[in-house]
Amino acid sequence: VVSISESPSRGVSVLGQVNRPGRAPLNIGSDRLLDAIAAAGGAARPVEDIQVAIQRDGQTWTAPLSLVTTRFDQNVRLARGDQINLIHQPRRYAVFGALGDVSQAEMGAGTVTLAGALSAAGGLNDQAANARSVLVFRFERPEVARALGLTQAPTPRGVPVIYRLDLTQPSGLFTAGVFEIRPDDVIHAPRSGAAEARKFFEFVQSVTRVIYDVSITSALDND
């Protein structure tokens, strides 16, 4: 009778945001990335907020844990001596303007819609907010910007895009309920009056160094 015991030399190190950091064995049929994470007790944070880094032979590969758990090709096979580090990178978005609470909020597990983000911030100020011009600023992928008909040149972070919703209309309320907020989005509820909207565009220009066409800003002048 031959029994095979675990060999430390055939294991990998799993560190960071796992429940039981340490060495994890590599066995036939259980040598993929998710196997090692499971052997370490699983992730200690929501998968959406975890970045996985694999170090091997002086090189490092990284990927979101949410991608590893949903795409088979990202659940890579490991080699002995690999070091896996689960890094906590919370997803955040910012809200400011005529709202009940101005803050930078963490997204937590799952998705966050614009309606949910506004509710978490205390909702629009009925006495001051311009509900016809709720703005969301983000950097979109170039292919998304092209599909929107935008021609701005991309920055290293993507193409700067501002979405404007009119929450006084049923269509705007419906869109807010399905419009997903992404990490690093900036949500702005301007006060009534064009001056407040111009401040937001000045902020965007300071971030992106892109001068927006006057026709875009002029659409916000109509209260």
PDB file of C-alpha atoms in Angstrom:
ATOM      1  CA  VAL A   1       0.000   0.000   0.000  1.00  0.00           C
ATOM      2  CA  VAL A   2       1.475   3.315  -1.105  1.00  0.00           C
ATOM      3  CA  SER A   3       0.121   6.530   0.368  1.00  0.00           C
ATOM      4  CA  ILE A   4       1.120   9.954  -0.932  1.00  0.00           C
ATOM      5  CA  SER A   5       1.456  12.725   1.611  1.00  0.00           C
ATOM      6  CA  GLU A   6       1.350  16.400   0.800  1.00  0.00           C
ATOM      7  CA  SER A   7       4.692  17.877  -0.207  1.00  0.00           C
ATOM      8  CA  PRO A   8       5.355  21.486   0.797  1.00  0.00           C
ATOM      9  CA  SER A   9       7.546  21.876  -2.272  1.00  0.00           C
ATOM     10  CA  ARG A  10       4.497  21.266  -4.482  1.00  0.00           C
ATOM     11  CA  GLY A  11       2.400  23.927  -2.802  1.00  0.00           C
ATOM     12  CA  VAL A  12       1.698  27.586  -3.406  1.00  0.00           C
ATOM     13  CA  SER A  13       1.408  30.518  -1.020  1.00  0.00           C
ATOM     14  CA  VAL A  14      -1.960  32.217  -0.674  1.00  0.00           C
ATOM     15  CA  LEU A  15      -1.826  35.579   1.089  1.00  0.00           C
ATOM     16  CA  GLY A  16      -3.900  38.701   1.603  1.00  0.00           C
ATOM     17  CA  GLN A  17      -7.677  38.783   1.869  1.00  0.00           C
ATOM     18  CA  VAL A  18      -8.329  35.066   2.472  1.00  0.00           C
ATOM     19  CA  ASN A  19      -9.730  33.438   5.603  1.00  0.00           C
ATOM     20  CA  ARG A  20      -6.757  31.105   6.169  1.00  0.00           C
ATOM     21  CA  PRO A  21      -3.585  32.525   4.588  1.00  0.00           C
ATOM     22  CA  GLY A  22      -0.671  30.144   4.210  1.00  0.00           C
ATOM     23  CA  ARG A  23       0.475  27.255   2.039  1.00  0.00           C
ATOM     24  CA  ALA A  24      -1.989  25.415  -0.183  1.00  0.00           C
ATOM     25  CA  PRO A  25      -1.148  22.044  -1.783  1.00  0.00           C
ATOM     26  CA  LEU A  26      -1.223  21.388  -5.512  1.00  0.00           C
ATOM     27  CA  ASN A  27      -2.726  18.042  -6.447  1.00  0.00           C
ATOM     28  CA  ILE A  28      -3.825  16.448  -9.682  1.00  0.00           C
ATOM     29  CA  GLY A  29      -7.242  17.822 -10.553  1.00  0.00           C
ATOM     30  CA  SER A  30      -7.032  20.647  -8.004  1.00  0.00           C
ATOM     31  CA  ASP A  31      -4.241  22.838  -9.272  1.00  0.00           C
ATOM     32  CA  ARG A  32      -6.177  25.845 -10.517  1.00  0.00           C
ATOM     33  CA  LEU A  33      -6.336  29.304  -8.987  1.00  0.00           C
ATOM     34  CA  LEU A  34      -9.797  28.892  -7.472  1.00  0.00           C
ATOM     35  CA  ASP A  35      -8.742  25.566  -5.936  1.00  0.00           C
ATOM     36  CA  ALA A  36      -5.917  27.292  -4.062  1.00  0.00           C
ATOM     37  CA  ILE A  37      -8.195  30.106  -2.897  1.00  0.00           C
ATOM     38  CA  ALA A  38     -10.777  27.581  -1.697  1.00  0.00           C
ATOM     39  CA  ALA A  39      -8.083  25.661   0.190  1.00  0.00           C
ATOM     40  CA  ALA A  40      -7.215  28.926   1.956  1.00  0.00           C
ATOM     41  CA  GLY A  41     -10.784  29.342   3.176  1.00  0.00           C
ATOM     42  CA  GLY A  42     -12.025  31.523   0.338  1.00  0.00           C
ATOM     43  CA  ALA A  43     -11.952  35.281  -0.043  1.00  0.00           C
ATOM     44  CA  ALA A  44     -12.528  37.328   3.097  1.00  0.00           C
ATOM     45  CA  ARG A  45     -14.126  40.194   1.145  1.00  0.00           C
ATOM     46  CA  PRO A  46     -16.750  40.413  -1.622  1.00  0.00           C
ATOM     47  CA  VAL A  47     -15.305  39.090  -4.881  1.00  0.00           C
ATOM     48  CA  GLU A  48     -16.118  42.393  -6.625  1.00  0.00           C
ATOM     49  CA  ASP A  49     -13.653  44.179  -4.310  1.00  0.00           C
ATOM     50  CA  ILE A  50     -10.753  41.732  -4.708  1.00  0.00           C
ATOM     51  CA  GLN A  51      -7.847  41.902  -7.150  1.00  0.00           C
ATOM     52  CA  VAL A  52      -5.837  38.691  -7.582  1.00  0.00           C
ATOM     53  CA  ALA A  53      -2.076  38.901  -8.177  1.00  0.00           C
ATOM     54  CA  ILE A  54       0.014  35.840  -9.096  1.00  0.00           C
ATOM     55  CA  GLN A  55       3.787  36.102  -8.806  1.00  0.00           C
ATOM     56  CA  ARG A  56       5.937  33.604 -10.700  1.00  0.00           C
ATOM     57  CA  ASP A  57       9.582  33.769 -11.731  1.00  0.00           C
ATOM     58  CA  GLY A  58       9.813  37.482 -11.023  1.00  0.00           C
ATOM     59  CA  GLN A  59       6.690  38.360 -13.013  1.00  0.00           C
ATOM     60  CA  THR A  60       3.231  39.343 -11.776  1.00  0.00           C
ATOM     61  CA  TRP A  61      -0.178  38.791 -13.372  1.00  0.00           C
ATOM     62  CA  THR A  62      -3.305  40.470 -12.035  1.00  0.00           C
ATOM     63  CA  ALA A  63      -7.056  40.102 -12.613  1.00  0.00           C
ATOM     64  CA  PRO A  64     -10.269  40.918 -10.752  1.00  0.00           C
ATOM     65  CA  LEU A  65     -11.478  37.952  -8.700  1.00  0.00           C
ATOM     66  CA  SER A  66     -14.970  38.486 -10.140  1.00  0.00           C
ATOM     67  CA  LEU A  67     -13.505  37.764 -13.583  1.00  0.00           C
ATOM     68  CA  VAL A  68     -11.700  34.653 -12.342  1.00  0.00           C
ATOM     69  CA  THR A  69     -14.933  33.249 -10.911  1.00  0.00           C
ATOM     70  CA  THR A  70     -16.957  33.814 -14.080  1.00  0.00           C
ATOM     71  CA  ARG A  71     -14.537  32.980 -16.905  1.00  0.00           C
ATOM     72  CA  PHE A  72     -12.939  29.547 -17.109  1.00  0.00           C
ATOM     73  CA  ASP A  73      -9.932  30.782 -19.058  1.00  0.00           C
ATOM     74  CA  GLN A  74      -9.055  33.138 -16.190  1.00  0.00           C
ATOM     75  CA  ASN A  75      -9.043  30.295 -13.640  1.00  0.00           C
ATOM     76  CA  VAL A  76      -5.463  29.457 -14.602  1.00  0.00           C
ATOM     77  CA  ARG A  77      -3.393  26.438 -13.626  1.00  0.00           C
ATOM     78  CA  LEU A  78      -0.808  27.122 -10.958  1.00  0.00           C
ATOM     79  CA  ALA A  79       2.802  25.977 -10.704  1.00  0.00           C
ATOM     80  CA  ARG A  80       4.652  25.053  -7.544  1.00  0.00           C
ATOM     81  CA  GLY A  81       6.171  28.033  -5.829  1.00  0.00           C
ATOM     82  CA  ASP A  82       3.537  30.481  -7.107  1.00  0.00           C
ATOM     83  CA  GLN A  83       2.546  33.231  -4.720  1.00  0.00           C
ATOM     84  CA  ILE A  84      -1.106  34.329  -4.835  1.00  0.00           C
ATOM     85  CA  ASN A  85      -2.072  37.577  -3.185  1.00  0.00           C
ATOM     86  CA  LEU A  86      -5.686  38.716  -2.820  1.00  0.00           C
ATOM     87  CA  ILE A  87      -5.708  42.513  -2.599  1.00  0.00           C
ATOM     88  CA  HIS A  88      -8.648  44.484  -1.259  1.00  0.00           C
ATOM     89  CA  GLN A  89      -9.534  47.239  -3.714  1.00  0.00           C
ATOM     90  CA  PRO A  90     -12.973  48.545  -2.729  1.00  0.00           C
ATOM     91  CA  ARG A  91     -15.088  49.966  -5.505  1.00  0.00           C
ATOM     92  CA  ARG A  92     -16.132  53.539  -4.776  1.00  0.00           C
ATOM     93  CA  TYR A  93     -18.163  56.280  -6.391  1.00  0.00           C
ATOM     94  CA  ALA A  94     -18.624  59.927  -5.416  1.00  0.00           C
ATOM     95  CA  VAL A  95     -21.844  61.893  -5.008  1.00  0.00           C
ATOM     96  CA  PHE A  96     -22.127  65.625  -4.493  1.00  0.00           C
ATOM     97  CA  GLY A  97     -24.391  68.558  -5.188  1.00  0.00           C
ATOM     98  CA  ALA A  98     -27.925  69.190  -3.896  1.00  0.00           C
ATOM     99  CA  LEU A  99     -28.274  65.874  -2.056  1.00  0.00           C
ATOM    100  CA  GLY A 100     -29.003  64.844   1.482  1.00  0.00           C
ATOM    101  CA  ASP A 101     -25.477  63.484   1.972  1.00  0.00           C
ATOM    102  CA  VAL A 102     -22.348  64.321  -0.036  1.00  0.00           C
ATOM    103  CA  SER A 103     -19.728  61.599   0.240  1.00  0.00           C
ATOM    104  CA  GLN A 104     -17.595  58.955  -1.382  1.00  0.00           C
ATOM    105  CA  ALA A 105     -19.435  55.654  -1.003  1.00  0.00           C
ATOM    106  CA  GLU A 106     -18.299  52.053  -1.267  1.00  0.00           C
ATOM    107  CA  MET A 107     -20.325  49.900  -3.642  1.00  0.00           C
ATOM    108  CA  GLY A 108     -20.255  46.673  -1.626  1.00  0.00           C
ATOM    109  CA  ALA A 109     -21.377  43.373  -3.105  1.00  0.00           C
ATOM    110  CA  GLY A 110     -23.453  43.258  -6.261  1.00  0.00           C
ATOM    111  CA  THR A 111     -24.460  46.123  -8.518  1.00  0.00           C
ATOM    112  CA  VAL A 112     -25.519  49.662  -7.643  1.00  0.00           C
ATOM    113  CA  THR A 113     -27.978  51.591  -9.793  1.00  0.00           C
ATOM    114  CA  LEU A 114     -28.186  55.359 -10.064  1.00  0.00           C
ATOM    115  CA  ALA A 115     -31.496  55.289  -8.208  1.00  0.00           C
ATOM    116  CA  GLY A 116     -29.903  53.269  -5.419  1.00  0.00           C
ATOM    117  CA  ALA A 117     -26.907  55.599  -5.216  1.00  0.00           C
ATOM    118  CA  LEU A 118     -29.146  58.660  -4.970  1.00  0.00           C
ATOM    119  CA  SER A 119     -31.261  56.990  -2.296  1.00  0.00           C
ATOM    120  CA  ALA A 120     -28.150  56.049  -0.301  1.00  0.00           C
ATOM    121  CA  ALA A 121     -27.092  59.714  -0.451  1.00  0.00           C
ATOM    122  CA  GLY A 122     -30.363  60.865   1.057  1.00  0.00           C
ATOM    123  CA  GLY A 123     -32.108  61.656  -2.220  1.00  0.00           C
ATOM    124  CA  LEU A 124     -32.407  64.941  -4.076  1.00  0.00           C
ATOM    125  CA  ASN A 125     -33.010  68.129  -2.112  1.00  0.00           C
ATOM    126  CA  ASP A 126     -36.557  69.055  -3.129  1.00  0.00           C
ATOM    127  CA  GLN A 127     -35.956  72.734  -2.421  1.00  0.00           C
ATOM    128  CA  ALA A 128     -32.649  73.141  -4.234  1.00  0.00           C
ATOM    129  CA  ALA A 129     -31.897  70.325  -6.698  1.00  0.00           C
ATOM    130  CA  ASN A 130     -32.500  70.589 -10.421  1.00  0.00           C
ATOM    131  CA  ALA A 131     -34.060  67.162 -11.010  1.00  0.00           C
ATOM    132  CA  ARG A 132     -33.961  67.702 -14.780  1.00  0.00           C
ATOM    133  CA  SER A 133     -30.166  67.620 -14.915  1.00  0.00           C
ATOM    134  CA  VAL A 134     -28.761  64.797 -12.786  1.00  0.00           C
ATOM    135  CA  LEU A 135     -25.288  64.119 -14.162  1.00  0.00           C
ATOM    136  CA  VAL A 136     -23.045  61.055 -14.113  1.00  0.00           C
ATOM    137  CA  PHE A 137     -19.421  61.389 -15.197  1.00  0.00           C
ATOM    138  CA  ARG A 138     -17.256  58.405 -16.094  1.00  0.00           C
ATOM    139  CA  PHE A 139     -14.473  57.235 -18.394  1.00  0.00           C
ATOM    140  CA  GLU A 140     -15.930  54.892 -20.996  1.00  0.00           C
ATOM    141  CA  ARG A 141     -14.156  52.361 -23.170  1.00  0.00           C
ATOM    142  CA  PRO A 142     -13.466  53.733 -26.678  1.00  0.00           C
ATOM    143  CA  GLU A 143     -15.843  51.237 -28.324  1.00  0.00           C
ATOM    144  CA  VAL A 144     -18.651  52.338 -26.000  1.00  0.00           C
ATOM    145  CA  ALA A 145     -17.968  56.001 -26.774  1.00  0.00           C
ATOM    146  CA  ARG A 146     -18.068  55.284 -30.503  1.00  0.00           C
ATOM    147  CA  ALA A 147     -21.397  53.500 -30.095  1.00  0.00           C
ATOM    148  CA  LEU A 148     -22.692  56.653 -28.383  1.00  0.00           C
ATOM    149  CA  GLY A 149     -21.568  58.729 -31.371  1.00  0.00           C
ATOM    150  CA  LEU A 150     -18.806  60.555 -29.472  1.00  0.00           C
ATOM    151  CA  THR A 151     -15.623  61.613 -31.225  1.00  0.00           C
ATOM    152  CA  GLN A 152     -13.464  62.825 -28.317  1.00  0.00           C
ATOM    153  CA  ALA A 153      -9.972  61.366 -28.280  1.00  0.00           C
ATOM    154  CA  PRO A 154      -9.497  58.779 -25.514  1.00  0.00           C
ATOM    155  CA  THR A 155      -7.337  59.554 -22.490  1.00  0.00           C
ATOM    156  CA  PRO A 156      -5.226  56.851 -20.776  1.00  0.00           C
ATOM    157  CA  ARG A 157      -8.276  56.109 -18.584  1.00  0.00           C
ATOM    158  CA  GLY A 158     -10.793  56.081 -21.445  1.00  0.00           C
ATOM    159  CA  VAL A 159     -13.134  58.544 -23.127  1.00  0.00           C
ATOM    160  CA  PRO A 160     -14.692  61.081 -20.727  1.00  0.00           C
ATOM    161  CA  VAL A 161     -18.485  60.908 -20.940  1.00  0.00           C
ATOM    162  CA  ILE A 162     -21.226  62.759 -19.085  1.00  0.00           C
ATOM    163  CA  TYR A 163     -24.707  61.218 -18.892  1.00  0.00           C
ATOM    164  CA  ARG A 164     -27.611  63.561 -18.147  1.00  0.00           C
ATOM    165  CA  LEU A 165     -30.941  62.288 -16.818  1.00  0.00           C
ATOM    166  CA  ASP A 166     -34.196  64.138 -16.364  1.00  0.00           C
ATOM    167  CA  LEU A 167     -35.755  62.663 -13.230  1.00  0.00           C
ATOM    168  CA  THR A 168     -38.934  64.691 -13.649  1.00  0.00           C
ATOM    169  CA  GLN A 169     -39.917  62.392 -16.530  1.00  0.00           C
ATOM    170  CA  PRO A 170     -41.036  58.739 -16.214  1.00  0.00           C
ATOM    171  CA  SER A 171     -38.372  57.686 -18.735  1.00  0.00           C
ATOM    172  CA  GLY A 172     -35.677  59.291 -16.592  1.00  0.00           C
ATOM    173  CA  LEU A 173     -36.892  57.527 -13.460  1.00  0.00           C
ATOM    174  CA  PHE A 174     -36.964  54.198 -15.303  1.00  0.00           C
ATOM    175  CA  THR A 175     -33.438  54.752 -16.627  1.00  0.00           C
ATOM    176  CA  ALA A 176     -32.154  55.645 -13.143  1.00  0.00           C
ATOM    177  CA  GLY A 177     -33.483  52.300 -11.904  1.00  0.00           C
ATOM    178  CA  VAL A 178     -31.470  50.296 -14.452  1.00  0.00           C
ATOM    179  CA  PHE A 179     -28.442  52.580 -14.996  1.00  0.00           C
ATOM    180  CA  GLU A 180     -25.541  50.771 -13.290  1.00  0.00           C
ATOM    181  CA  ILE A 181     -22.982  52.841 -11.413  1.00  0.00           C
ATOM    182  CA  ARG A 182     -19.375  51.811 -11.981  1.00  0.00           C
ATOM    183  CA  PRO A 183     -16.301  52.269  -9.807  1.00  0.00           C
ATOM    184  CA  ASP A 184     -14.943  55.855  -9.832  1.00  0.00           C
ATOM    185  CA  ASP A 185     -18.173  57.318 -11.262  1.00  0.00           C
ATOM    186  CA  VAL A 186     -19.000  60.876 -10.163  1.00  0.00           C
ATOM    187  CA  ILE A 187     -22.685  61.649  -9.601  1.00  0.00           C
ATOM    188  CA  HIS A 188     -23.661  65.308  -9.448  1.00  0.00           C
ATOM    189  CA  ALA A 189     -27.088  66.743  -8.678  1.00  0.00           C
ATOM    190  CA  PRO A 190     -26.733  70.440  -9.567  1.00  0.00           C
ATOM    191  CA  ARG A 191     -28.721  73.147  -7.865  1.00  0.00           C
ATOM    192  CA  SER A 192     -31.217  75.078  -9.924  1.00  0.00           C
ATOM    193  CA  GLY A 193     -29.406  77.524 -12.176  1.00  0.00           C
ATOM    194  CA  ALA A 194     -26.742  77.204 -14.833  1.00  0.00           C
ATOM    195  CA  ALA A 195     -23.880  78.363 -12.606  1.00  0.00           C
ATOM    196  CA  GLU A 196     -23.922  75.130 -10.616  1.00  0.00           C
ATOM    197  CA  ALA A 197     -23.810  73.023 -13.794  1.00  0.00           C
ATOM    198  CA  ARG A 198     -20.899  75.068 -15.127  1.00  0.00           C
ATOM    199  CA  LYS A 199     -18.958  74.318 -11.936  1.00  0.00           C
ATOM    200  CA  PHE A 200     -19.359  70.620 -12.658  1.00  0.00           C
ATOM    201  CA  PHE A 201     -18.071  71.000 -16.211  1.00  0.00           C
ATOM    202  CA  GLU A 202     -15.115  72.993 -14.925  1.00  0.00           C
ATOM    203  CA  PHE A 203     -14.373  70.091 -12.585  1.00  0.00           C
ATOM    204  CA  VAL A 204     -14.582  67.628 -15.482  1.00  0.00           C
ATOM    205  CA  GLN A 205     -12.259  69.757 -17.581  1.00  0.00           C
ATOM    206  CA  SER A 206      -9.740  69.876 -14.736  1.00  0.00           C
ATOM    207  CA  VAL A 207      -9.798  66.061 -14.564  1.00  0.00           C
ATOM    208  CA  THR A 208      -9.790  65.240 -18.274  1.00  0.00           C
ATOM    209  CA  ARG A 209      -8.305  68.395 -19.792  1.00  0.00           C
ATOM    210  CA  VAL A 210     -10.923  68.074 -22.507  1.00  0.00           C
ATOM    211  CA  ILE A 211     -12.783  71.214 -23.580  1.00  0.00           C
ATOM    212  CA  TYR A 212     -16.396  70.240 -24.195  1.00  0.00           C
ATOM    213  CA  ASP A 213     -18.380  71.680 -27.026  1.00  0.00           C
ATOM    214  CA  VAL A 214     -20.515  74.680 -26.051  1.00  0.00           C
ATOM    215  CA  SER A 215     -23.617  72.923 -27.332  1.00  0.00           C
ATOM    216  CA  ILE A 216     -23.294  70.298 -24.602  1.00  0.00           C
ATOM    217  CA  THR A 217     -23.102  72.780 -21.754  1.00  0.00           C
ATOM    218  CA  SER A 218     -25.745  75.033 -23.211  1.00  0.00           C
ATOM    219  CA  ALA A 219     -28.279  72.238 -22.919  1.00  0.00           C
ATOM    220  CA  LEU A 220     -28.010  72.611 -19.173  1.00  0.00           C
ATOM    221  CA  ASP A 221     -28.854  76.298 -19.169  1.00  0.00           C
ATOM    222  CA  ASN A 222     -32.579  75.643 -19.526  1.00  0.00           C
ATOM    223  CA  ASP A 223     -34.002  75.255 -16.021  1.00  0.00           C
TER     224      ASP A 223
END
